[in-house]
C-alpha positions as a Python dict, from the first residue, in 0.01 Angstrom:
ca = {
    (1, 'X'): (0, 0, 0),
    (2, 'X'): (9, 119, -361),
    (3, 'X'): (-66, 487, -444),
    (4, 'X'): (-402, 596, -623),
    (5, 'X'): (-234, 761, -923),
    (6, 'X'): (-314, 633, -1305),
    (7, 'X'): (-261, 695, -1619),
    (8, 'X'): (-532, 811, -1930),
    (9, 'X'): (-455, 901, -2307),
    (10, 'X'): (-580, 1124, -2497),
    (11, 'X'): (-522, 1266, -2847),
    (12, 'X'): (-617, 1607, -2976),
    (13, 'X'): (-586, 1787, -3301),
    (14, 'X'): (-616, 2147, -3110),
    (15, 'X'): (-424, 2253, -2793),
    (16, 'X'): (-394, 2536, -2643),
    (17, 'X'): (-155, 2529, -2358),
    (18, 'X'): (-310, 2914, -2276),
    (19, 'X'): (-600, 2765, -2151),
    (20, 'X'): (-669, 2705, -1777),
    (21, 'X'): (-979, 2563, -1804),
    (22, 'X'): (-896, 2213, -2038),
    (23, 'X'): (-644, 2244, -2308),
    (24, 'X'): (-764, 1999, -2570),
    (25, 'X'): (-1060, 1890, -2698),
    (26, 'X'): (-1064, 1459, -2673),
    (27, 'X'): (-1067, 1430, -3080),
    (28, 'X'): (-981, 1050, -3011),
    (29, 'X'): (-1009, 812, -2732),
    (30, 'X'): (-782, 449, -2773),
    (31, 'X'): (-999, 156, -2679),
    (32, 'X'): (-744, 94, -2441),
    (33, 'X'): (-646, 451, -2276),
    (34, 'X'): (-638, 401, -1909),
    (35, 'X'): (-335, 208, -1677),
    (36, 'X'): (-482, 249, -1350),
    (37, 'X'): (-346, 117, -1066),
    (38, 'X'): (27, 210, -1109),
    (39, 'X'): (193, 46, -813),
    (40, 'X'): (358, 351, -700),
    (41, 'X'): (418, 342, -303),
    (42, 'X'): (148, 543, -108),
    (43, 'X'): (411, 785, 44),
    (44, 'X'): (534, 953, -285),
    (45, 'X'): (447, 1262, -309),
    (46, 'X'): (237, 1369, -645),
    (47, 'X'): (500, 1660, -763),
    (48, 'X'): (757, 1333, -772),
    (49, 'X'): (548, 1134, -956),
    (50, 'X'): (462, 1347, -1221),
    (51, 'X'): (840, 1489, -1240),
    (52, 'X'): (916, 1061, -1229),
    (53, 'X'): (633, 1073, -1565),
    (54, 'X'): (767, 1386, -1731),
    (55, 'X'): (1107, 1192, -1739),
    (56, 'X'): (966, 868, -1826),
    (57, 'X'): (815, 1019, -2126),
    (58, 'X'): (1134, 1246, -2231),
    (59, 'X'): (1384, 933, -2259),
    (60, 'X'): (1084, 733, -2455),
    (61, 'X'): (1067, 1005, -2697),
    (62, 'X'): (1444, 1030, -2764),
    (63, 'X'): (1391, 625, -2776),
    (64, 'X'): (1123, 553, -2955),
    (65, 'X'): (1117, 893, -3209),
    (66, 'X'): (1033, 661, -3519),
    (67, 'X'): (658, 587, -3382),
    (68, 'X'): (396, 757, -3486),
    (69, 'X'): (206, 836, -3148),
    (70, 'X'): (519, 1011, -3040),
    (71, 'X'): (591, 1203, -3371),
    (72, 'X'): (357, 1468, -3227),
    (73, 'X'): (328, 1871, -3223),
    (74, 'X'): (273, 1824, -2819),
    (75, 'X'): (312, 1589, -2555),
    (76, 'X'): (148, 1743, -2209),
    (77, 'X'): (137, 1577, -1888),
    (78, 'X'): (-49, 1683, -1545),
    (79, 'X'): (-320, 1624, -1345),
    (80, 'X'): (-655, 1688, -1451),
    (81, 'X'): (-688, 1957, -1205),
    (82, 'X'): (-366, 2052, -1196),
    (83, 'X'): (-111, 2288, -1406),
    (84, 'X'): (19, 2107, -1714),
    (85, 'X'): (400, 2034, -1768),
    (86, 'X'): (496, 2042, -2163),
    (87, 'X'): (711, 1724, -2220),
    (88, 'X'): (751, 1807, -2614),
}
């Protein structure tokens, strides 16, 4: 059984990483901004999953630094009702 964790994008011109309430406004929405459905087993635990995500993105920046969607002031993962971790 596959865990119920996904994925959304987002893009911002304004964050504020003070803010407990939502950090961004949603300037721009891709057509295609959701991967739901990440088979992740059931069992893992959400702190290693987002850790497993923070890291994910990290090595993709150091990767991939000559495209644009990563050539970014900030890069902020979390759950939407959770704290946020800064990747970048």
């Amino acid at each position: 059984m596959f865990s119920p964790y996904g994925i959304e994008l987002i893009c911002a011109k304004v964050y504020d990483p003070e803010e407990d309430d939502w950090a961004c406004e949603e300037d721009f929405l891709p057509a295609q901004r959701e991967c739901p459905n990440i088979e992740v087993d059931y069992y893992v635990e959400w702190e290693n999953f987002l850790n497993s995500i923070v890291q994910i993105l990290k090595e993709l920046i150091i990767e991939f630094d000559y495209l644009e969607i990563l050539n970014v002031e900030h890069i902020t993962t979390g759950f939407c009702d959770g704290d946020l971790v800064d990747v970048k």
